């Protein structure tokens, strides 16, 4: 439902839909109910991208699409090459088929996508700047306008994939011809065409906190400060089990939520190197569960859309040779462990598995430096059915043990440790239902002395501030020593009454008003004189003008 003013027609139709939903016998979600029943009980949607051909031709496809999902996205049918293949010639046949199906099944449609560098016809790409800007505005006006009075279509990906993986604006034909302004223009045109629709920016490889997700964060923050109508951020979430799970996904969603936008998982799939086997299926199930749980844990997360639902129809094998099986049903429409994982996470995760994983082996340290160490341990197993989800590594400290890190594998690289310090560490295993094993036995190691004449410094710059908050960006961390460091820890103090609301490019923990920032895996290594940066956002009492100072680095 939109946060914006609604037309009377839309309000009436929406109220009628809500009334119908209330009149249906619902009651508590049964353990084996469809995904959409459990998702609704949690206030989230669960969706799937749909392809027009099987939707028209296969009963099994249609039935599952209708019964399991409360939201749909057109996998291809709303893209520019489908809706406006020749200039001014609009064709909504495929898009309308999906929207009508959704209406019949009481589902919401997310429009995908208005402005993208792929699947856009050649005639657009060759236009002059003036002609391209007006073609873009006309396309948005016609496509969004076509559905503006239809309550089934509630949101749009206005721009898709505008950044490259380094966090620079992608040098697409849009950018090369129009410069960065096409992004704000596209959002304004979409708002003009449908004041009620939720307008999103969407991208991939943005699940973790990294250069690309931080670039989107900064863009969204800046656009909203300028009054550009960006309401939501989509995280595509095309994952692969061989590349590991982004453990800071939830934290990343939360920092975007702090900007005041809705977040949503827009294109979830988890591919594997073929052939499938039970171990890969179990890992895949863990990834699906983790994604759903991250969305459930973040209030601003509206829901999760899977990019298809059956392995019979998936973009993955066509794009990644030798990979596939990325979805929650197999090619014969049989549920996979990933389906059960999504189901159980939406259902609450505790109904089916009361058994914790076995206790992990004693962690053993290697590659110990002045500020880092690698730990390995014998893996746990989980027999309760929900599968092993990961490990938490703690430092034994008496009353409040410190969480040093989390890992999905039976090993971890610890960074940001203190020199010449003894560490006693233990590991706990978690399963998908949230059961936790007993603590492993303690492993002990001592970090080496720090680099000679070494050390690091940190200094923060307030980038922007307003009455009730500020953004510190960058905090520059510099290795002032004579040898390379493999991790750093920066501390600083927040003035009284100030609260940390977001951070990027470092892991920040708060104790009282003391903030400790540790490097992430990718920015801990600094050669002598090299620097890296991180940033954070704080809210403060209105009228208070203080900002933090006194940064220390070790
Ligand atoms: O419709 C034609 C058909 O007539 C022709 O015979 C056939 C021959 O290759 O191609 C068909 O078009 C294909 C189209 O999917 C419909 O199946 C295109 O070649 C193919 O490139 C296109 O792939 C789509 C891809 O986007 C294109 O960029 C995938 O289905 C779709 O899943 C994928 O979705 C994207 C999201 O929109 C954005 N995020 C990433 C995601 C995965 O790449």
Short mmCIF file of C-alpha atoms in Angstrom, two decimals, residues 1-4 6 10 13-14 45 70-73 78 99 102-103 106-112 144 147-158 190-191 194-200 231-232 262 264 302 305:
data_model
loop_
_atom_site.label_atom_id
_atom_site.label_comp_id
_atom_site.label_asym_id
_atom_site.label_seq_id
_atom_site.Cartn_x
_atom_site.Cartn_y
_atom_site.Cartn_z
CA UNK A 1 0.00 0.00 0.00
CA UNK A 2 1.33 3.42 -0.93
CA UNK A 3 2.31 6.10 1.54
CA UNK A 4 1.06 8.72 -0.85
CA UNK A 6 -4.74 7.91 -3.06
CA UNK A 10 -8.13 3.24 -5.71
CA UNK A 13 -10.92 -0.90 -4.58
CA UNK A 14 -8.21 -1.36 -1.95
CA UNK A 45 4.76 -10.48 0.93
CA UNK A 70 1.05 -13.01 -2.72
CA UNK A 71 3.12 -10.84 -5.05
CA UNK A 72 4.37 -11.18 -8.63
CA UNK A 73 6.88 -9.45 -10.88
CA UNK A 78 7.15 -5.11 -18.57
CA UNK A 99 -1.43 -8.16 -14.11
CA UNK A 102 -2.42 -11.25 -10.24
CA UNK A 103 -5.76 -9.47 -9.91
CA UNK A 106 -5.43 -11.25 -5.06
CA UNK A 107 -1.72 -10.58 -5.64
CA UNK A 108 0.26 -7.36 -5.84
CA UNK A 109 2.39 -6.57 -8.91
CA UNK A 110 5.77 -4.87 -8.76
CA UNK A 111 6.53 -3.25 -12.14
CA UNK A 112 9.94 -4.20 -13.53
CA UNK A 144 3.14 3.73 -15.47
CA UNK A 147 -1.62 0.90 -14.70
CA UNK A 148 -2.02 4.05 -12.57
CA UNK A 149 -5.67 3.41 -11.78
CA UNK A 150 -5.18 -0.36 -11.34
CA UNK A 151 -4.79 -1.20 -7.62
CA UNK A 152 -2.96 -4.46 -8.43
CA UNK A 153 0.17 -2.59 -9.59
CA UNK A 154 1.61 -0.97 -6.49
CA UNK A 155 5.28 -0.28 -7.18
CA UNK A 156 7.92 0.14 -9.88
CA UNK A 157 11.61 -0.36 -10.43
CA UNK A 158 12.15 3.09 -11.90
CA UNK A 190 7.11 8.15 -12.55
CA UNK A 191 5.67 10.14 -9.67
CA UNK A 194 1.16 7.66 -10.69
CA UNK A 195 1.33 9.64 -7.44
CA UNK A 196 0.29 6.49 -5.51
CA UNK A 197 2.91 4.03 -6.72
CA UNK A 198 5.96 3.16 -4.64
CA UNK A 199 9.09 4.02 -6.62
CA UNK A 200 12.24 1.92 -6.29
CA UNK A 231 10.53 5.44 -1.86
CA UNK A 232 12.23 2.10 -1.89
CA UNK A 262 11.16 0.69 2.21
CA UNK A 264 12.64 -5.36 -0.50
CA UNK A 302 8.25 -5.37 2.68
CA UNK A 305 10.39 -11.98 -4.41
#
